[in-house]
Structures are given as C-alpha cells and as structure tokens.
Short mmCIF file of C-alpha atoms and ligand atoms in Angstrom, two decimals:
data_model
loop_
_atom_site.label_atom_id
_atom_site.label_comp_id
_atom_site.label_asym_id
_atom_site.label_seq_id
_atom_site.Cartn_x
_atom_site.Cartn_y
_atom_site.Cartn_z
CA MET N 1 163.70 245.95 306.09
CA ARG N 2 161.25 246.61 303.33
CA ALA N 3 160.48 250.17 302.56
CA PRO N 4 158.05 251.79 305.13
CA LEU N 5 154.39 251.86 304.13
CA GLN N 6 151.00 252.70 305.77
CA GLN N 7 148.67 249.82 305.74
CA ILE N 8 145.01 250.49 305.08
CA GLU N 9 141.83 248.60 305.50
CA THR N 10 140.02 248.14 302.11
CA SER N 11 136.63 246.85 300.78
CA GLY N 12 135.24 243.30 301.31
CA GLU N 13 133.09 241.70 298.48
CA LEU N 14 133.80 242.11 295.00
CA PRO N 15 131.24 243.89 292.96
CA GLN N 16 129.68 241.87 290.12
CA SER N 17 129.84 245.04 287.70
CA ALA N 18 131.51 248.46 287.67
CA ASP N 19 131.69 251.25 285.18
CA ALA N 20 135.44 250.95 285.32
CA VAL N 21 137.97 248.47 286.77
CA VAL N 22 141.56 249.71 287.55
CA ILE N 23 144.33 246.79 287.82
CA GLY N 24 147.15 247.66 290.12
CA GLY N 25 147.22 249.92 293.31
CA GLY N 26 150.28 251.68 292.70
CA ILE N 27 150.42 255.66 292.48
CA VAL N 28 149.25 255.47 288.89
CA GLY N 29 146.42 253.06 289.37
CA VAL N 30 145.14 254.88 292.51
CA PHE N 31 145.15 258.33 291.10
CA ALA N 32 143.45 256.81 287.89
CA ALA N 33 140.65 255.24 289.96
CA TYR N 34 140.35 258.39 292.07
CA TYR N 35 139.85 260.79 288.91
CA LEU N 36 137.28 258.24 287.57
CA ALA N 37 135.49 258.04 290.88
CA ARG N 38 135.48 262.02 291.08
CA ARG N 39 133.56 261.88 287.76
CA GLY N 40 130.63 259.82 289.29
CA LEU N 41 131.64 256.50 287.81
CA LYS N 42 131.47 253.23 289.91
CA VAL N 43 135.06 252.28 290.13
CA ALA N 44 136.62 249.02 291.40
CA LEU N 45 140.46 248.88 292.03
CA VAL N 46 142.05 245.43 292.38
CA GLU N 47 145.52 245.04 293.73
CA LYS N 48 147.10 241.67 294.09
CA GLY N 49 149.02 242.50 297.22
CA ARG N 50 148.94 245.85 299.26
CA ILE N 51 148.23 249.15 298.04
CA GLY N 52 151.45 250.93 297.30
CA ALA N 53 153.77 247.99 298.15
CA GLU N 54 155.77 247.87 294.97
CA GLN N 55 157.75 250.80 293.29
CA SER N 56 155.36 253.48 294.68
CA SER N 57 156.55 253.03 298.22
CA ARG N 58 160.18 252.22 297.21
CA ASN N 59 161.16 255.33 295.57
CA TRP N 60 162.88 258.72 296.60
CA GLY N 61 159.52 260.61 296.49
CA TRP N 62 160.77 263.33 293.98
CA CYS N 63 158.14 265.27 292.07
CA ARG N 64 160.14 267.10 289.66
CA GLN N 65 160.06 269.10 286.58
CA GLN N 66 163.76 269.69 286.68
CA ASN N 67 165.49 267.87 283.71
CA ARG N 68 162.38 266.39 282.39
CA ASP N 69 162.33 265.34 278.96
CA ALA N 70 160.02 267.50 276.76
CA ARG N 71 157.57 264.59 276.37
CA GLU N 72 157.00 264.53 280.04
CA LEU N 73 157.40 268.08 281.14
CA PRO N 74 153.79 269.29 280.58
CA MET N 75 152.52 266.31 282.66
CA ALA N 76 155.20 267.00 285.31
CA THR N 77 154.01 270.54 285.71
CA ARG N 78 150.26 269.58 285.97
CA SER N 79 151.02 266.97 288.37
CA LEU N 80 152.57 269.33 290.83
CA ASP N 81 149.48 271.32 290.97
CA LEU N 82 147.17 268.02 291.15
CA TRP N 83 149.39 266.99 294.26
CA GLU N 84 148.49 270.22 295.93
CA HIS N 85 144.68 270.09 294.83
CA PHE N 86 144.41 266.39 295.76
CA ALA N 87 145.25 267.51 299.39
CA ALA N 88 142.86 270.46 299.36
CA GLU N 89 139.83 268.54 297.72
CA SER N 90 140.26 265.07 299.56
CA GLY N 91 141.63 266.21 303.12
CA GLU N 92 144.18 263.44 302.83
CA ASP N 93 147.93 263.96 303.45
CA THR N 94 150.47 262.48 300.94
CA GLY N 95 153.17 264.43 302.50
CA PHE N 96 153.64 266.64 299.31
CA ARG N 97 155.61 270.01 299.64
CA ARG N 98 157.12 272.28 297.21
CA CYS N 99 160.35 272.18 299.07
CA GLY N 100 162.61 272.74 295.83
CA LEU N 101 165.19 270.30 294.56
CA LEU N 102 169.02 271.20 294.71
CA TYR N 103 171.45 269.89 292.27
CA LEU N 104 175.19 270.44 292.78
CA SER N 105 177.98 269.66 290.54
CA ASN N 106 181.99 270.15 289.97
CA ASP N 107 181.62 269.10 286.34
CA GLU N 108 181.56 271.68 283.65
CA ALA N 109 179.80 269.43 281.04
CA GLU N 110 177.13 268.66 283.71
CA LEU N 111 176.52 272.23 284.53
CA ALA N 112 176.37 273.03 280.69
CA GLY N 113 173.52 270.39 280.25
CA TRP N 114 171.57 271.81 283.23
CA ALA N 115 171.95 275.41 281.66
CA ARG N 116 170.71 274.07 278.34
CA TRP N 117 167.69 272.40 280.07
CA ARG N 118 166.92 275.78 281.88
CA ASP N 119 166.75 277.46 278.63
CA PHE N 120 164.42 274.82 277.14
CA ALA N 121 162.27 274.94 280.41
CA ARG N 122 161.93 278.76 280.04
CA THR N 123 160.08 278.27 276.70
CA ALA N 124 157.57 275.91 278.72
CA GLY N 125 157.12 278.53 281.50
CA VAL N 126 159.02 276.52 284.15
CA THR N 127 161.24 278.37 286.57
CA THR N 128 164.66 277.02 287.58
CA HIS N 129 167.74 278.87 288.86
CA MET N 130 171.25 278.09 287.92
CA LEU N 131 173.47 278.68 290.92
CA ASP N 132 176.90 280.15 290.59
CA SER N 133 179.76 278.70 292.74
CA ALA N 134 179.09 281.00 295.71
CA GLU N 135 175.36 280.20 295.69
CA ALA N 136 175.77 276.52 295.17
CA SER N 137 178.33 276.35 298.01
CA GLU N 138 176.02 278.35 300.33
CA ARG N 139 172.93 276.23 299.44
CA GLY N 140 175.21 273.15 299.78
CA ARG N 141 176.81 274.13 303.09
CA GLY N 142 175.64 270.87 304.62
CA THR N 143 178.38 269.23 302.50
CA GLY N 144 180.97 271.30 303.97
CA ARG N 145 182.79 271.88 300.68
CA SER N 146 182.75 274.33 297.64
CA TRP N 147 180.99 273.60 294.30
CA LYS N 148 181.41 274.97 290.85
CA GLY N 149 177.73 275.40 290.42
CA GLY N 150 174.33 273.86 290.61
CA VAL N 151 170.61 274.33 290.04
CA PHE N 152 167.67 275.05 292.54
CA SER N 153 164.18 274.28 291.13
CA PRO N 154 161.83 275.94 293.67
CA THR N 155 158.65 274.90 292.31
CA ASP N 156 159.34 271.00 292.49
CA GLY N 157 159.05 269.22 295.61
CA THR N 158 158.62 265.67 297.25
CA ALA N 159 155.87 263.52 298.53
CA ASP N 160 156.02 260.71 301.04
CA PRO N 161 156.13 257.44 299.39
CA SER N 162 155.16 255.59 302.75
CA ARG N 163 151.74 257.50 302.67
CA ALA N 164 150.84 258.76 299.19
CA ALA N 165 149.18 255.67 297.58
CA PRO N 166 147.20 254.59 300.68
CA ALA N 167 146.05 258.19 301.07
CA VAL N 168 144.79 258.23 297.60
CA ALA N 169 143.10 254.87 298.06
CA ARG N 170 141.16 256.22 301.15
CA ALA N 171 140.04 259.12 299.03
CA ILE N 172 138.68 256.59 296.31
CA LEU N 173 136.74 254.82 299.17
CA ALA N 174 135.32 258.19 300.31
CA LEU N 175 133.96 258.76 296.88
CA GLY N 176 132.21 255.53 296.95
CA GLY N 177 134.77 253.49 294.79
CA THR N 178 135.91 250.03 296.03
CA VAL N 179 139.35 249.00 296.68
CA HIS N 180 140.39 245.24 296.83
CA GLN N 181 143.70 244.10 298.20
CA ASN N 182 144.97 240.53 297.89
CA CYS N 183 143.00 240.39 294.68
CA ALA N 184 144.80 239.70 291.49
CA ALA N 185 143.35 240.26 288.08
CA ARG N 186 144.16 237.02 286.03
CA GLY N 187 142.91 238.48 282.73
CA ILE N 188 140.11 240.07 280.64
CA GLU N 189 137.11 238.93 278.85
CA THR N 190 135.90 240.29 275.62
CA GLU N 191 132.61 240.30 273.67
CA GLY N 192 132.33 241.15 270.11
CA GLY N 193 136.06 242.37 270.24
CA ARG N 194 135.29 244.77 272.92
CA LEU N 195 136.17 244.49 276.62
CA SER N 196 133.48 242.98 278.79
CA GLY N 197 134.98 242.00 282.14
CA VAL N 198 137.91 241.52 284.43
CA VAL N 199 138.67 238.10 285.78
CA THR N 200 140.17 238.21 289.16
CA GLU N 201 141.08 235.46 291.52
CA HIS N 202 137.95 236.17 293.61
CA GLY N 203 135.51 236.34 290.56
CA THR N 204 134.78 238.24 287.37
CA ILE N 205 133.60 241.94 287.46
CA ARG N 206 131.67 242.90 284.24
CA THR N 207 132.77 246.29 282.92
CA LYS N 208 133.21 247.97 279.50
CA MET N 209 136.32 249.86 280.69
CA ALA N 210 139.32 248.88 282.32
CA VAL N 211 142.95 250.03 283.08
CA MET N 212 146.06 247.92 283.43
CA ALA N 213 148.35 249.98 285.75
CA GLY N 214 150.31 246.93 287.00
CA GLY N 215 153.78 248.54 286.83
CA ALA N 216 156.57 245.77 286.32
CA TRP N 217 153.69 243.16 285.67
CA ALA N 218 152.02 244.90 282.63
CA SER N 219 153.82 243.26 279.87
CA SER N 220 153.38 239.52 281.08
CA PHE N 221 149.77 240.41 281.78
CA CYS N 222 149.16 241.85 278.26
CA HIS N 223 151.21 238.92 276.65
CA GLN N 224 148.28 236.67 277.84
CA PHE N 225 145.98 238.14 275.17
CA GLY N 226 148.74 238.78 272.45
CA PHE N 227 149.42 242.31 273.05
CA ARG N 228 153.08 243.21 272.67
CA PHE N 229 154.33 245.74 275.19
CA PRO N 230 158.16 246.05 275.45
CA GLN N 231 159.06 246.38 278.98
CA ALA N 232 162.04 245.73 281.08
CA SER N 233 163.08 246.33 284.69
CA VAL N 234 166.05 247.28 286.56
CA ARG N 235 166.70 246.55 290.18
CA SER N 236 167.45 249.57 292.11
CA SER N 237 168.86 249.41 295.71
CA ILE N 238 168.44 252.21 298.25
CA LEU N 239 168.37 252.85 302.04
CA SER N 240 166.94 255.11 304.70
CA VAL N 241 168.61 256.44 307.69
CA SER N 242 166.91 257.58 311.15
CA PRO N 243 166.20 261.14 312.01
CA GLY N 244 168.97 263.27 313.72
CA ALA N 245 170.75 264.93 310.85
CA GLU N 246 170.10 268.55 310.78
CA GLY N 247 171.03 271.54 308.40
CA LEU N 248 170.83 269.38 305.23
CA PRO N 249 168.69 270.24 302.04
CA ASP N 250 165.58 268.58 301.67
CA ALA N 251 166.28 267.10 298.41
CA LEU N 252 169.84 267.05 297.09
CA HIS N 253 171.26 265.41 294.03
CA THR N 254 175.07 265.01 293.20
CA ALA N 255 176.58 262.62 290.88
CA ARG N 256 177.98 260.57 293.73
CA ILE N 257 174.92 260.56 296.00
CA SER N 258 171.40 261.71 296.40
CA ALA N 259 169.52 262.33 299.54
CA THR N 260 165.89 263.05 300.31
CA ARG N 261 164.33 264.12 303.77
CA ARG N 262 161.63 261.81 304.67
CA GLY N 263 158.24 262.40 306.51
CA ASP N 264 159.71 261.13 309.69
CA GLY N 265 162.78 263.35 309.58
CA GLY N 266 165.16 260.72 308.47
CA TYR N 267 166.64 260.56 304.92
CA THR N 268 166.57 258.31 301.92
CA LEU N 269 169.99 257.75 300.29
CA ALA N 270 170.64 256.50 296.76
CA ILE N 271 173.11 256.61 293.96
CA SER N 272 171.17 258.01 291.00
CA GLY N 273 170.61 255.70 287.83
CA ARG N 274 172.58 252.73 289.35
CA GLY N 275 170.98 249.35 288.99
CA ARG N 276 171.29 245.69 288.29
CA VAL N 277 169.80 244.01 285.35
CA ASP N 278 168.36 240.57 286.31
CA VAL N 279 168.10 238.40 283.38
CA THR N 280 164.47 237.20 282.62
CA PRO N 281 162.81 235.54 279.60
CA GLN N 282 161.06 238.91 278.83
CA GLN N 283 164.27 240.83 278.93
CA LEU N 284 165.66 238.48 276.33
CA ARG N 285 162.58 238.80 274.38
CA PHE N 286 162.72 242.67 274.10
CA SER N 287 166.59 243.07 274.25
CA ALA N 288 167.00 244.30 270.47
CA GLN N 289 164.47 247.04 271.23
CA PHE N 290 166.19 248.22 274.48
CA VAL N 291 169.66 248.46 272.78
CA PRO N 292 169.34 252.25 272.33
CA MET N 293 168.52 252.65 276.08
CA PHE N 294 171.18 250.48 277.11
CA LEU N 295 173.81 252.25 275.18
CA LYS N 296 172.79 255.55 276.86
CA ARG N 297 172.68 254.06 280.48
CA TRP N 298 175.19 251.17 280.50
CA ARG N 299 177.65 252.97 282.67
CA SER N 300 175.31 252.83 285.65
CA LEU N 301 174.06 249.41 285.00
CA ALA N 302 175.68 246.10 286.19
CA PRO N 303 174.70 242.42 285.66
CA GLY N 304 172.30 240.98 288.24
CA GLY N 305 171.33 237.49 289.06
CA LEU N 306 168.37 235.08 288.85
CA GLN N 307 165.99 236.97 291.19
CA GLY N 308 163.94 238.25 288.33
CA MET N 309 163.41 234.70 286.96
CA ARG N 310 162.14 233.48 290.23
CA SER N 311 159.74 236.48 290.83
CA GLY N 312 157.72 235.71 287.85
CA HIS N 313 156.89 239.32 286.72
CA GLU N 314 158.65 238.98 283.32
CA THR N 315 157.53 235.45 282.40
CA LEU N 316 156.50 234.55 278.97
CA ARG N 317 154.45 231.77 280.09
CA ARG N 318 150.52 231.81 279.27
CA TRP N 319 148.45 231.16 282.31
CA GLN N 320 144.86 229.74 282.87
CA LEU N 321 142.29 232.17 284.15
CA ASP N 322 140.91 229.47 286.52
CA ARG N 323 144.21 228.50 288.20
CA PRO N 324 146.57 230.59 290.35
CA THR N 325 148.90 232.81 288.42
CA PRO N 326 152.43 234.15 289.08
CA MET N 327 150.83 237.32 290.55
CA GLU N 328 149.19 235.34 293.38
CA ARG N 329 152.49 233.50 294.00
CA MET N 330 154.48 236.90 294.33
CA ARG N 331 151.88 239.01 296.13
CA ILE N 332 154.65 241.84 296.59
CA LEU N 333 157.60 242.11 294.35
CA ASP N 334 160.21 242.51 297.08
CA PRO N 335 163.78 241.84 295.38
CA SER N 336 166.88 241.64 297.68
CA PRO N 337 168.81 244.89 297.73
CA ASP N 338 172.36 244.74 296.25
CA GLN N 339 174.51 244.80 299.54
CA ALA N 340 177.66 246.29 297.65
CA THR N 341 175.51 249.21 296.43
CA ILE N 342 174.05 249.71 299.90
CA ARG N 343 177.41 249.89 301.60
CA LEU N 344 178.73 252.28 298.87
CA THR N 345 175.87 254.45 299.19
CA HIS N 346 175.97 254.71 302.95
CA ALA N 347 179.87 255.26 302.85
CA ARG N 348 179.52 258.07 300.19
CA ALA N 349 176.48 259.73 302.01
CA LEU N 350 178.50 259.96 305.28
CA GLU N 351 181.43 261.36 303.44
CA LEU N 352 179.55 264.03 301.72
CA LEU N 353 176.99 264.89 304.38
CA PRO N 354 178.83 264.61 307.76
CA ALA N 355 175.63 265.39 309.64
CA LEU N 356 174.32 261.89 308.62
CA ARG N 357 176.93 260.33 310.98
CA GLN N 358 174.39 261.12 313.82
CA THR N 359 171.90 258.71 312.13
CA ARG N 360 171.80 254.98 311.69
CA ILE N 361 170.46 252.81 308.83
CA SER N 362 166.87 252.17 309.55
CA ALA N 363 165.98 250.27 306.41
CA ALA N 364 167.41 248.94 302.90
CA TRP N 365 165.45 247.69 300.04
CA ALA N 366 165.28 247.32 296.27
CA GLY N 367 162.63 247.97 293.78
CA TYR N 368 162.10 246.81 290.08
CA ILE N 369 161.87 249.99 288.02
CA ASP N 370 160.04 249.20 284.96
CA SER N 371 160.99 250.84 281.71
CA THR N 372 159.94 251.26 278.20
CA PRO N 373 162.60 251.28 275.32
CA ASP N 374 162.33 255.22 275.09
CA GLY N 375 162.07 255.96 278.75
CA VAL N 376 158.55 257.61 278.31
CA PRO N 377 155.51 255.82 279.61
CA ALA N 378 152.76 254.03 277.67
CA ILE N 379 149.31 255.55 278.39
CA GLY N 380 146.62 254.89 276.08
CA GLU N 381 143.90 252.41 274.69
CA ILE N 382 145.25 248.98 273.54
CA TYR N 383 144.43 248.88 270.00
CA GLY N 384 142.72 245.56 269.19
CA VAL N 385 140.71 245.48 272.62
CA PRO N 386 138.40 248.72 272.80
CA GLY N 387 137.75 249.60 276.35
CA PHE N 388 141.12 248.31 277.64
CA PHE N 389 143.77 251.06 278.52
CA LEU N 390 147.53 250.66 279.43
CA ALA N 391 149.21 252.96 281.77
CA ALA N 392 152.68 251.48 282.72
CA GLY N 393 156.39 251.69 281.90
CA PHE N 394 157.01 254.76 283.91
CA SER N 395 160.75 254.43 283.60
CA GLY N 396 161.84 255.81 287.08
CA HIS N 397 159.62 258.72 286.87
CA GLY N 398 156.03 257.74 287.78
CA PHE N 399 155.64 258.76 291.37
CA GLY N 400 156.12 262.35 290.55
CA ILE N 401 153.78 262.38 287.64
CA GLY N 402 151.40 259.93 289.04
CA PRO N 403 148.48 262.39 289.47
CA GLY N 404 148.83 263.72 286.00
CA ALA N 405 149.15 260.12 284.52
CA GLY N 406 146.02 259.09 286.64
CA HIS N 407 144.03 262.19 285.40
CA LEU N 408 145.08 261.44 281.67
CA VAL N 409 143.89 257.85 282.10
CA ALA N 410 140.58 259.17 283.40
CA ASP N 411 140.25 261.58 280.58
CA LEU N 412 140.96 258.97 277.89
CA VAL N 413 138.49 256.45 279.53
CA THR N 414 135.68 258.97 279.77
CA GLY N 415 136.50 260.66 276.29
CA SER N 416 137.15 264.04 277.95
CA GLU N 417 139.66 266.74 276.80
CA PRO N 418 142.98 265.33 277.94
CA ILE N 419 144.92 267.07 280.58
CA VAL N 420 148.01 267.16 278.32
CA ASP N 421 148.62 266.03 274.64
CA ALA N 422 148.53 262.21 274.95
CA THR N 423 150.26 261.65 271.50
CA SER N 424 153.80 260.94 273.18
CA TYR N 425 152.47 258.30 275.31
CA ASP N 426 150.45 256.18 272.66
CA PRO N 427 151.56 252.51 272.98
CA ARG N 428 151.59 252.17 269.38
CA ARG N 429 154.83 254.01 269.10
CA PHE N 430 156.60 250.79 270.35
CA ASP N 431 155.93 249.32 266.71
CA ALA N 432 158.94 251.63 265.56
CA SER N 433 162.43 251.47 266.94
CA ALA N 434 163.64 253.85 269.80
CA TRP N 435 166.71 255.02 267.99
CA GLY N 436 167.22 258.74 268.65
CA LYS N 437 164.26 258.88 270.96
CA VAL N 438 165.53 257.72 274.30
CA ALA N 439 164.71 260.25 276.99
CA ASP N 440 167.60 262.54 278.02
CA PHE N 441 167.31 262.88 281.61
C1 LIG E 1 164.35 252.95 293.90
C2 LIG E 1 163.40 253.76 293.14
C3 LIG E 1 163.48 255.32 293.23
C4 LIG E 1 162.58 255.87 292.51
N1 LIG E 1 162.62 257.26 292.58
C5 LIG E 1 161.49 258.00 291.98
C6 LIG E 1 161.48 259.35 292.32
O1 LIG E 1 162.10 259.79 293.00
N2 LIG E 1 160.36 259.99 291.47
C7 LIG E 1 159.57 259.40 290.81
O2 LIG E 1 158.77 260.00 290.09
N3 LIG E 1 159.71 258.13 290.57
C8 LIG E 1 160.78 257.39 291.20
N4 LIG E 1 160.61 256.07 290.92
C9 LIG E 1 159.77 255.38 290.11
C10 LIG E 1 158.39 255.23 290.56
O3 LIG E 1 158.41 254.63 291.99
C11 LIG E 1 157.43 254.35 289.58
O4 LIG E 1 157.55 254.99 288.38
C12 LIG E 1 156.15 254.42 289.98
O5 LIG E 1 155.85 254.26 291.38
C13 LIG E 1 155.32 253.59 289.26
O6 LIG E 1 153.91 253.39 289.61
P1 LIG E 1 152.97 252.30 289.17
O7 LIG E 1 151.74 252.57 289.77
O8 LIG E 1 153.04 252.37 287.62
O9 LIG E 1 153.66 250.88 289.50
P2 LIG E 1 153.74 250.34 291.00
O10 LIG E 1 153.82 251.12 292.14
O11 LIG E 1 154.89 249.06 290.81
O12 LIG E 1 152.34 249.65 291.17
C14 LIG E 1 151.83 248.51 290.27
C15 LIG E 1 150.96 247.73 291.18
O13 LIG E 1 150.09 246.84 290.38
C16 LIG E 1 149.95 245.62 291.08
N5 LIG E 1 149.59 244.64 290.11
C17 LIG E 1 150.34 244.21 289.07
N6 LIG E 1 149.67 243.32 288.43
C18 LIG E 1 148.58 243.06 288.93
C19 LIG E 1 147.40 242.34 288.65
N7 LIG E 1 147.30 241.48 287.68
N8 LIG E 1 146.28 242.35 289.50
C20 LIG E 1 146.35 243.11 290.56
N9 LIG E 1 147.25 244.02 290.92
C21 LIG E 1 148.52 243.91 290.16
C22 LIG E 1 151.28 245.44 291.93
O14 LIG E 1 150.97 244.73 292.87
C23 LIG E 1 151.63 246.90 292.34
O15 LIG E 1 151.14 247.10 293.57
C24 LIG E 1 161.64 255.35 291.84
C25 LIG E 1 161.60 253.89 291.67
C26 LIG E 1 162.39 253.10 292.42
C27 LIG E 1 162.35 251.60 292.52
#
C-alpha cells in the first residue's frame, strides 16, 4: 500500500562526463536538473531508486503561500508561477491547479494568528481572505457544522504527487538531459580542492558542478567528506481514500484533520504536523541543535521505534566508494505507517466529512520528513568543496516550493541572478544555534 506513483523509463548508459550532475530524483532534484538543462547544460540526474519514490510522492500535494514563514514566502510565490509555466513550456502535466486552500477553525487564538499572517502577507503582495463565521460555514458546508472563522487563499493550489516528479523527469529527457534510476551516488571526487567528479555505483561521472538533492539522505552523504549538515527526520503517516465523495473542498485544513482532493478524485487524509521520531545515530548527534524545534513541535510528536536504525538513511558510518552503500540496500525509503495514526485519521475524517463514508481506504503509507533545526531548507554551495551544492532539509514544505528551489539551485550553479534572495538558505547558518529562529508555521 505504497503511495501511488507513475513509473517512467529513463536513460541507459551513464555518461562519462557532464556539465552538472544532480544527485536525487525527488521534486527538488528534478526541478534543479530541468532548469539546468533549459540553460543548455549537459545534465545527468542520478536516483538510487525510482524518480519521486520518497517524500515527493508521499505528501499531500499542497503548494501554498498561506502561513509561510517570511524566509520562504518569496520562494513560495515564485514557485506557484513556475508550476504554471512548467506545464505551458514543457507540455507535461503535474496536476497543478490553483484551487485555493481552505482553513477552518473554532479557536480564537488560531484565527488571530491567521489574521496576523494575513497582515504580514499583504506587505509581500500576497492575497488571502479571512472568513467570518457565515463565510467559513458556507465554504465548509461539507462538514455539516458551523465555524467561528477561517481563511481562503485563492492563489494557492495543489499538484499531484503521483505525477509531478516523473513529469519533470520526462521534461529533462526531452531537453537532452539524462536520468538514471537505480543508480546511487556513493560519493564525490575533488582535484585541487574543487569538485571533479561524482562516483556512482555504475561508474564515475567527471563534472565540475554537482548538487546533492538527496532529501533525508543528504546529511549522511555529506558526513562522508566531513561536512556537518544538521538534519533529522520525522515519520509521518497518511492515507488515501477512493473517489466517491462529492461536495467537499479541494484542499481543507482543520486542527483535527486535513483533506486534499487527489488527481483520481479520491482524497488524501492526514493530521497536520503529527509524526513519530524514530531514534537514529544522526538524531542523537544533532539532538542539541534540534531542541528549539522540538520545544515548538513536541505536542504533535511521539516517540517511534527502531525503523530509522534499520533503514540506514541516518547512519554515521563511513562507507567505501568501491563497495555497496546503505543507499543501495535501501533503494526506496518506505517506512511503515503508524497504524494508530491511520485509524485515528480515518475516524476523524469520517466524523468531520460525512461524504467520505461513501469511500474506502485505498492506501496508507508513511514518509520521513527531513528537517533542519530552523525548519528552513539548506540551499547553497558547500564551503570547502567549491562546485558542490546542497539542496535539502525542506522541513515538510519542499513539494510546493520544489520549482523555486530547483530554479534557485540552477541560478547558483550557473552564477546567474538568483530568483529569490538566497541568504536565508545558506547552509553556513547552521554553525549558529536555531534559538529564536524556528519557522513559525
Ligand atoms: C506525509 C508528508 C506530507 C507532506 N506534505 C507536503 C505538502 O503538502 N506540501 C509540501 O510542500 N511538502 C509536503 N511534504 C514535504 C515534501 O514532500 C518534501 O519536502 C519534498 O518532497 C522534498 O523533496 P526532495 O526532492 O528534497 O526529497 P525527496 O523527495 O525525498 O527525494 C530525494 C531523493 O534522493 C534520492 N537519493 C538520496 N540519496 C541519493 C544518492 N546518494 N544517490 C542517488 N539518489 C539519492 C532518494 O532516493 C530520493 O528519491 C510532505 C512530506 C510528507 C512525508
């Protein structure tokens, strides 16, 4: 019962050299490779498993500005335009639609927080509508109850996680780039201190530019050459139901449950923010740096088990470049969903949205959400290894901002004007503590 995902055929033989190599075929890696290929670079993307098979197919599909932290809002706004442009310029369908997102609440403090965000968003030119009780109850009529208030963000939307990353990978191929599945990058080579190649399980690609967009695997990869990237993941469990429920909002958030209409007419159901923390060596290594984040989020987190140890993505072990690595043993990080959360989510959804009683559970899955200490991604050149760039730690927001993040990576790699100010994403900020800097929403 994995998350649904389109399978795609990709390139055969690995090139001996490339202008740029992208490691990781999640939404961030595919968009980075796409924007590099559009600039005429010879690009090779290597993915240890299947394109999109980790976080990028396991999420809700929300592409939102609503409630974004100030450091991410400009990228979220640009990304919404890029989702639209991508469809127009490539002819590929990611399922993106500006359907608007609906937030409903009966909690005065929550409504006041949304109103404060609306005032801030205005200063950034972002439109969002606070709903009074009558408007919220009308928009939320599928719940059959009245609400104190809410928010509708008309310019936000959703894309289809089962189609988006494969669609972008096809567009890379159409531009002459190569995409290699079942091809793990084991490490990098340097010459005179600069990046000179990416070593994969199928051979080395000579290149002066590479991007590590490996999601939850980025820190253990960087650990191999001594770069400290504080990253920790949380296991989030969600489910989907079959088509059959009509009259519901396309994308609805409440404190108890969130529901998102899928491309096939079914719904993805989840409890926002809820997750389990599976202890790993990496979690322990960076635990002090994550205290501010933990203090902000602990109410939604619960202790997990030993799955994270077994899957190997947060190992502190150093591996050899001529032997199989943990990435080849775990082609697709596919943690087991927490069954208690799945049952609770389903029960709450049926109670809140009676139309869902016409449907049945079609799948349930979990994903490891990779986070940084401040909840903002790391995007930038890795100091000490010129030519090697990091784009990871998307902290539960990376699907929606994938196009903007990929574009920014391509800007940095090619030395072009960045699409947004990159300062807030600089990986060097992790040398300081995250106290007072954890993203609000
Ligand atoms: C349950 C859930 C709900 C979410 N909801 C949303 C949402 O609604 N909106 C939103 O914006 N975000 C959401 N997110 C977060 C979002 O899915 C992620 O932030 C985003 O997909 C991260 O993309 P990525 O490309 O960085 O990583 P991933 O999608 O995890 O991709 C990384 C890829 O790199 C590959 N890889 C790793 N190491 C190597 C290597 N050495 N060699 C080759 N390949 C390698 C992996 O196999 C993987 O395919 C959610 C996440 C989850 C789990």
